CSV table of C-alpha atoms and ligand atoms in Angstrom, one decimal:
chain,number,residue,atom,x,y,z
A,1,UNK,CA,105.1,84.5,127.7
A,2,UNK,CA,107.6,82.3,125.9
A,3,UNK,CA,107.6,78.6,126.9
A,4,UNK,CA,111.0,77.0,126.5
A,5,UNK,CA,112.3,80.6,126.4
A,6,UNK,CA,115.6,79.9,128.1
A,7,UNK,CA,117.3,78.2,125.1
A,8,UNK,CA,117.5,78.1,121.3
A,9,UNK,CA,114.7,79.6,119.3
A,10,UNK,CA,112.6,80.5,122.3
A,11,UNK,CA,115.5,82.4,123.8
A,12,UNK,CA,115.8,84.3,120.5
A,13,UNK,CA,112.1,85.1,120.5
A,14,UNK,CA,112.2,86.4,124.1
A,15,UNK,CA,115.2,88.6,123.2
A,16,UNK,CA,113.5,90.1,120.1
A,17,UNK,CA,110.2,90.8,121.8
A,18,UNK,CA,112.1,92.3,124.8
A,19,UNK,CA,114.1,94.6,122.5
A,20,UNK,CA,110.8,95.8,121.1
A,21,UNK,CA,109.5,96.8,124.5
A,22,UNK,CA,107.7,93.6,125.7
A,23,UNK,CA,108.0,92.5,129.3
A,24,UNK,CA,109.1,88.9,129.2
A,25,UNK,CA,108.2,85.8,131.1
A,26,UNK,CA,110.1,82.6,130.1
A,27,UNK,CA,108.9,79.3,131.5
A,28,UNK,CA,110.4,75.8,131.3
A,29,UNK,CA,111.7,73.0,133.6
A,30,UNK,CA,115.3,73.9,134.3
A,31,UNK,CA,115.5,76.7,136.8
A,32,UNK,CA,119.2,77.3,136.4
A,33,UNK,CA,118.9,77.7,132.6
A,34,UNK,CA,115.9,80.1,133.0
A,35,UNK,CA,117.7,82.2,135.7
A,36,UNK,CA,120.8,82.6,133.6
A,37,UNK,CA,118.7,83.6,130.6
A,38,UNK,CA,116.8,86.2,132.6
A,39,UNK,CA,120.0,87.6,133.9
A,40,UNK,CA,121.3,88.1,130.4
A,41,UNK,CA,118.0,89.6,129.2
A,42,UNK,CA,118.1,92.0,132.1
A,43,UNK,CA,121.7,92.9,131.3
A,44,UNK,CA,120.5,93.9,127.8
A,45,UNK,CA,117.9,96.2,129.4
A,46,UNK,CA,114.9,93.9,129.0
A,47,UNK,CA,112.4,93.5,131.8
A,48,UNK,CA,112.2,89.7,132.4
A,49,UNK,CA,111.0,87.1,134.8
A,50,UNK,CA,111.1,83.3,134.9
A,51,UNK,CA,108.7,80.7,136.3
A,52,UNK,CA,109.6,77.0,136.5
A,53,UNK,CA,107.0,75.0,134.6
A,54,UNK,CA,106.4,71.6,133.0
A,55,UNK,CA,103.9,72.3,130.2
A,56,UNK,CA,102.5,68.8,130.7
A,57,UNK,CA,101.0,69.9,134.0
A,58,UNK,CA,98.0,72.2,133.7
A,59,UNK,CA,98.3,73.4,137.3
A,60,UNK,CA,101.9,74.5,136.7
A,61,UNK,CA,100.8,76.3,133.5
A,62,UNK,CA,98.0,78.1,135.3
A,63,UNK,CA,100.5,79.2,138.0
A,64,UNK,CA,102.7,80.8,135.3
A,65,UNK,CA,99.7,82.9,134.0
A,66,UNK,CA,98.9,83.9,137.5
A,67,UNK,CA,102.5,84.9,138.2
A,68,UNK,CA,102.6,87.0,135.0
A,69,UNK,CA,99.3,88.8,135.8
A,70,UNK,CA,100.6,89.5,139.4
A,71,UNK,CA,104.0,90.8,138.2
A,72,UNK,CA,103.2,92.6,134.9
A,73,UNK,CA,99.4,93.1,135.2
A,74,UNK,CA,98.6,91.8,131.7
A,75,UNK,CA,99.4,89.1,129.2
A,76,UNK,CA,99.4,90.0,125.5
A,77,UNK,CA,101.6,87.5,123.6
A,78,UNK,CA,101.9,83.8,124.2
A,79,UNK,CA,104.5,81.8,122.3
A,80,UNK,CA,104.2,78.1,122.5
A,81,UNK,CA,107.7,77.1,121.8
A,82,UNK,CA,108.5,74.3,124.4
A,83,UNK,CA,109.0,71.0,122.8
A,84,UNK,CA,111.0,67.8,122.9
A,85,UNK,CA,112.7,66.0,120.0
A,86,UNK,CA,114.9,63.0,119.2
A,87,UNK,CA,115.3,60.8,116.2
A,88,UNK,CA,114.0,57.2,116.3
A,89,UNK,CA,112.5,54.8,113.8
A,90,UNK,CA,109.0,53.6,114.7
A,91,UNK,CA,110.5,50.1,115.1
A,92,UNK,CA,112.7,51.3,117.9
A,93,UNK,CA,110.4,54.0,119.3
A,94,UNK,CA,108.9,53.1,122.7
A,95,UNK,CA,105.2,53.6,123.4
A,96,UNK,CA,106.4,56.0,126.1
A,97,UNK,CA,108.7,57.9,123.8
A,98,UNK,CA,105.9,58.6,121.4
A,99,UNK,CA,103.6,59.7,124.3
A,100,UNK,CA,106.3,62.0,125.8
A,101,UNK,CA,106.6,64.1,122.7
A,102,UNK,CA,102.8,64.3,122.2
A,103,UNK,CA,102.4,65.2,125.8
A,104,UNK,CA,105.0,68.1,125.6
A,105,UNK,CA,104.4,69.4,122.1
A,106,UNK,CA,100.7,69.0,121.6
A,107,UNK,CA,99.1,68.6,125.0
A,108,UNK,CA,101.5,71.2,126.4
A,109,UNK,CA,100.5,73.7,123.7
A,110,UNK,CA,96.8,73.0,124.5
A,111,UNK,CA,97.4,73.5,128.3
A,112,UNK,CA,99.1,76.9,127.8
A,113,UNK,CA,96.7,78.1,125.1
A,114,UNK,CA,93.6,77.2,127.2
A,115,UNK,CA,95.0,78.7,130.4
A,116,UNK,CA,96.2,81.9,128.7
A,117,UNK,CA,92.9,82.4,126.8
A,118,UNK,CA,90.7,81.8,129.8
A,119,UNK,CA,93.0,83.6,132.3
A,120,UNK,CA,93.8,86.7,130.2
A,121,UNK,CA,93.5,86.9,126.4
A,122,UNK,CA,89.8,86.4,126.3
A,123,UNK,CA,89.4,89.7,128.3
A,124,UNK,CA,92.0,91.8,126.6
A,125,UNK,CA,92.8,90.3,123.2
A,126,UNK,CA,96.3,89.4,122.0
A,127,UNK,CA,98.4,86.9,120.1
A,128,UNK,CA,99.1,83.2,120.3
A,129,UNK,CA,102.0,81.9,118.2
A,130,UNK,CA,102.7,78.2,118.1
A,131,UNK,CA,106.2,77.1,117.0
A,132,UNK,CA,105.5,74.0,115.0
A,133,UNK,CA,107.5,72.2,112.3
A,134,UNK,CA,107.0,71.8,108.5
A,135,UNK,CA,105.5,68.3,108.6
A,136,UNK,CA,102.0,69.0,107.4
A,137,UNK,CA,102.5,67.6,103.9
A,138,UNK,CA,105.7,65.5,104.4
A,139,UNK,CA,106.6,62.1,105.8
A,140,UNK,CA,109.9,62.4,107.6
A,141,UNK,CA,111.6,59.2,108.7
A,142,UNK,CA,112.5,58.9,112.4
A,143,UNK,CA,110.1,61.8,113.3
A,144,UNK,CA,106.8,59.9,113.6
A,145,UNK,CA,106.3,61.2,117.2
A,146,UNK,CA,107.2,64.8,116.4
A,147,UNK,CA,105.2,64.9,113.2
A,148,UNK,CA,102.1,63.6,114.8
A,149,UNK,CA,102.4,66.1,117.6
A,150,UNK,CA,103.2,69.1,115.5
A,151,UNK,CA,100.5,68.5,112.9
A,152,UNK,CA,98.1,68.4,115.9
A,153,UNK,CA,99.5,71.8,116.9
A,154,UNK,CA,98.8,73.0,113.3
A,155,UNK,CA,95.2,71.9,113.6
A,156,UNK,CA,94.8,73.4,117.1
A,157,UNK,CA,96.1,76.7,115.6
A,158,UNK,CA,93.2,76.8,113.1
A,159,UNK,CA,90.5,75.9,115.6
A,160,UNK,CA,91.8,78.5,118.1
A,161,UNK,CA,91.9,81.2,115.4
A,162,UNK,CA,88.2,80.6,114.7
A,163,UNK,CA,87.1,80.3,118.4
A,164,UNK,CA,89.3,83.2,119.7
A,165,UNK,CA,89.1,85.6,116.7
A,166,UNK,CA,85.9,87.3,118.0
A,167,UNK,CA,87.7,88.1,121.2
A,168,UNK,CA,90.5,90.0,119.4
A,169,UNK,CA,93.0,87.1,119.6
A,170,UNK,CA,95.0,86.2,116.5
A,171,UNK,CA,96.4,82.7,116.5
A,172,UNK,CA,99.2,81.6,114.0
A,173,UNK,CA,101.9,79.1,113.8
A,174,UNK,CA,105.5,79.3,112.5
A,175,UNK,CA,107.2,76.2,111.1
A,176,UNK,CA,111.0,76.7,111.2
A,177,UNK,CA,113.3,74.9,108.8
A,178,UNK,CA,116.7,73.9,110.0
A,179,UNK,CA,117.8,76.5,112.6
A,180,UNK,CA,121.5,76.3,113.5
A,181,UNK,CA,123.0,76.5,117.0
A,182,UNK,CA,119.9,75.0,118.7
A,183,UNK,CA,119.6,72.0,121.0
A,184,UNK,CA,116.8,70.8,118.8
A,185,UNK,CA,119.0,70.6,115.7
A,186,UNK,CA,121.9,69.1,117.7
A,187,UNK,CA,119.6,66.3,119.0
A,188,UNK,CA,118.5,65.2,115.6
A,189,UNK,CA,122.0,65.4,114.3
A,190,UNK,CA,121.4,67.5,111.2
A,191,UNK,CA,124.5,68.5,109.2
A,192,UNK,CA,125.0,72.1,108.3
A,193,UNK,CA,125.8,71.2,104.7
A,194,UNK,CA,122.5,69.4,104.1
A,195,UNK,CA,120.5,72.0,106.0
A,196,UNK,CA,122.0,74.8,103.9
A,197,UNK,CA,120.5,73.3,100.7
A,198,UNK,CA,117.4,75.3,101.0
A,199,UNK,CA,116.8,77.8,98.1
A,200,UNK,CA,117.9,80.7,100.2
A,201,UNK,CA,121.2,78.8,100.7
A,202,UNK,CA,122.1,79.1,104.4
A,203,UNK,CA,121.0,77.6,107.7
A,204,UNK,CA,118.6,79.8,109.6
A,205,UNK,CA,119.2,81.3,113.0
A,206,UNK,CA,116.8,81.8,116.0
A,207,UNK,CA,116.6,85.5,115.0
A,208,UNK,CA,114.9,84.4,111.7
A,209,UNK,CA,112.1,82.9,113.6
A,210,UNK,CA,112.0,85.7,116.1
A,211,UNK,CA,111.6,88.2,113.3
A,212,UNK,CA,108.6,86.3,112.0
A,213,UNK,CA,107.1,86.4,115.6
A,214,UNK,CA,107.6,90.2,115.6
A,215,UNK,CA,105.8,90.5,112.3
A,216,UNK,CA,102.8,88.4,113.4
A,217,UNK,CA,102.5,90.4,116.6
A,218,UNK,CA,102.6,93.7,114.7
A,219,UNK,CA,99.7,95.6,113.1
A,220,UNK,CA,101.3,94.7,109.7
A,221,UNK,CA,99.9,91.2,110.3
A,222,UNK,CA,96.5,92.5,111.5
A,223,UNK,CA,94.5,90.4,109.0
A,224,UNK,CA,96.5,87.2,109.4
A,225,UNK,CA,95.1,84.4,111.6
A,226,UNK,CA,94.9,80.6,111.6
A,227,UNK,CA,97.9,80.2,109.4
A,228,UNK,CA,100.9,78.0,109.6
A,229,UNK,CA,103.8,79.8,108.0
A,230,UNK,CA,107.1,78.1,107.0
A,231,UNK,CA,110.2,80.0,107.9
A,232,UNK,CA,112.7,77.8,106.2
A,233,UNK,CA,114.5,79.6,103.4
A,234,UNK,CA,112.1,77.9,101.0
A,235,UNK,CA,113.2,74.4,102.0
A,236,UNK,CA,109.7,72.8,102.1
A,237,UNK,CA,108.7,74.1,98.6
A,238,UNK,CA,112.0,73.0,97.1
A,239,UNK,CA,111.9,69.4,98.3
A,240,UNK,CA,111.1,67.8,95.0
A,241,UNK,CA,113.2,68.7,92.0
A,242,UNK,CA,113.6,67.3,88.5
A,243,UNK,CA,116.9,66.9,86.6
A,244,UNK,CA,117.8,70.0,84.5
A,245,UNK,CA,116.5,69.7,80.9
A,246,UNK,CA,119.1,68.1,78.7
A,247,UNK,CA,121.2,66.6,81.5
A,248,UNK,CA,121.8,62.8,81.7
A,249,UNK,CA,120.7,62.6,85.3
B,1,LIG,P1,115.4,73.6,122.5
B,1,LIG,O1,116.5,74.6,122.7
B,1,LIG,O2,115.6,72.2,122.9
B,1,LIG,O3,114.1,74.2,123.1
B,1,LIG,C1,113.1,73.5,123.7
B,1,LIG,C2,112.8,74.2,125.0
B,1,LIG,O4,111.6,73.6,125.5
B,1,LIG,C3,113.8,74.1,126.1
B,1,LIG,O5,114.1,75.4,126.6
B,1,LIG,C4,113.2,73.2,127.1
B,1,LIG,O6,113.6,73.6,128.5
B,1,LIG,C5,111.7,73.4,126.9
B,1,LIG,N1,110.9,72.3,127.3
B,1,LIG,C6,111.1,71.0,126.9
B,1,LIG,N2,110.2,70.2,127.5
B,1,LIG,C7,109.4,71.0,128.3
B,1,LIG,C8,108.4,70.8,129.2
B,1,LIG,N3,107.9,69.6,129.4
B,1,LIG,N4,107.8,71.9,129.8
B,1,LIG,C9,108.3,73.1,129.6
B,1,LIG,N5,109.4,73.4,128.8
B,1,LIG,C10,109.9,72.3,128.2
B,1,LIG,O7,115.1,73.5,121.0
B,1,LIG,P2,114.8,74.5,119.7
B,1,LIG,O8,115.5,73.8,118.6
B,1,LIG,O9,115.2,75.9,120.1
B,1,LIG,O10,113.3,74.3,119.5
B,1,LIG,C11,112.3,75.3,119.8
B,1,LIG,C12,111.0,75.1,119.0
B,1,LIG,O11,111.3,75.1,117.6
B,1,LIG,C13,110.4,73.7,119.2
B,1,LIG,O12,109.0,73.8,119.3
B,1,LIG,C14,110.9,72.9,118.0
B,1,LIG,O13,110.0,71.8,117.8
B,1,LIG,C15,110.8,73.9,117.0
B,1,LIG,N6,111.6,73.6,115.8
B,1,LIG,C16,113.0,73.7,115.9
B,1,LIG,C17,113.8,73.5,114.7
B,1,LIG,C18,115.3,73.7,114.8
B,1,LIG,O14,115.9,73.6,113.7
B,1,LIG,N7,115.9,73.9,115.9
B,1,LIG,C19,113.1,73.1,113.5
B,1,LIG,C20,111.7,73.0,113.5
B,1,LIG,C21,111.0,73.3,114.6
B,1,LIG,P3,113.6,72.6,129.7
B,1,LIG,O15,114.4,71.4,129.2
B,1,LIG,O16,114.4,73.4,130.8
B,1,LIG,O17,112.2,72.4,130.1
């Protein structure tokens, strides 16, 4: 199950998991986007379904889990990818704008996590992967709403890892850096040139995040749980630099 799996990073994750044999369910609000994505996944030989869902509504989330169990008979991997984003200074950010992002990113992740664990993962084990953002140790202007929501997701990741571990469920989070060609990046107007200034030297692609999801769901990651892993070309660790020795700067 990939929330927000019809576009951007979620779409890349759905494709990668499908290519590795998973049966896919993507869930989000826009039916036309989901239907088109499923058509393309199926054309690539991937078994896929879509269910309309607003992750802010627990009843809709529970209905997705039920639909998956009815169609595929099991649920093994849950990727909490759905999120909203826009740039706004706190001075101009409405009370409702802040609430909307916390509702989608944090409360939505909680709804999906709880419904998936109680409805399926608790019985059969599995994986939960939360797509967060690298805000844990940073203050990023114009992102107060997203940073508050995503660091809440990071915390939820750790709590769930502890509570769900005894049931064979590993819970981790991935914090993407700048990922090109996504609605998310377009909305916060990030320029390619600036984004490419990570130590690895290029803007990431949805496939970079999808590859990390594959790793976390594999036996190679069997002993990893409760972690927030940056997949950002080293951007977060390279934020603060000093002038080269001997330079005038
Ligand atoms: P995106 O294409 O806008 O993906 C967001 C998806 O979430 C959309 O498919 C959207 O579909 C769905 N969604 C939004 N609100 C929803 C709701 N209430 N209920 C259900 N689904 C909802 O953006 P993206 O850039 O690929 O981002 C994917 C994830 O990566 C997000 O968690 C984002 O915070 C994270 N991230 C992205 C970047 C980046 O560089 N792009 C960097 C750091 C973190 P509908 O509108 O149809 O519902």
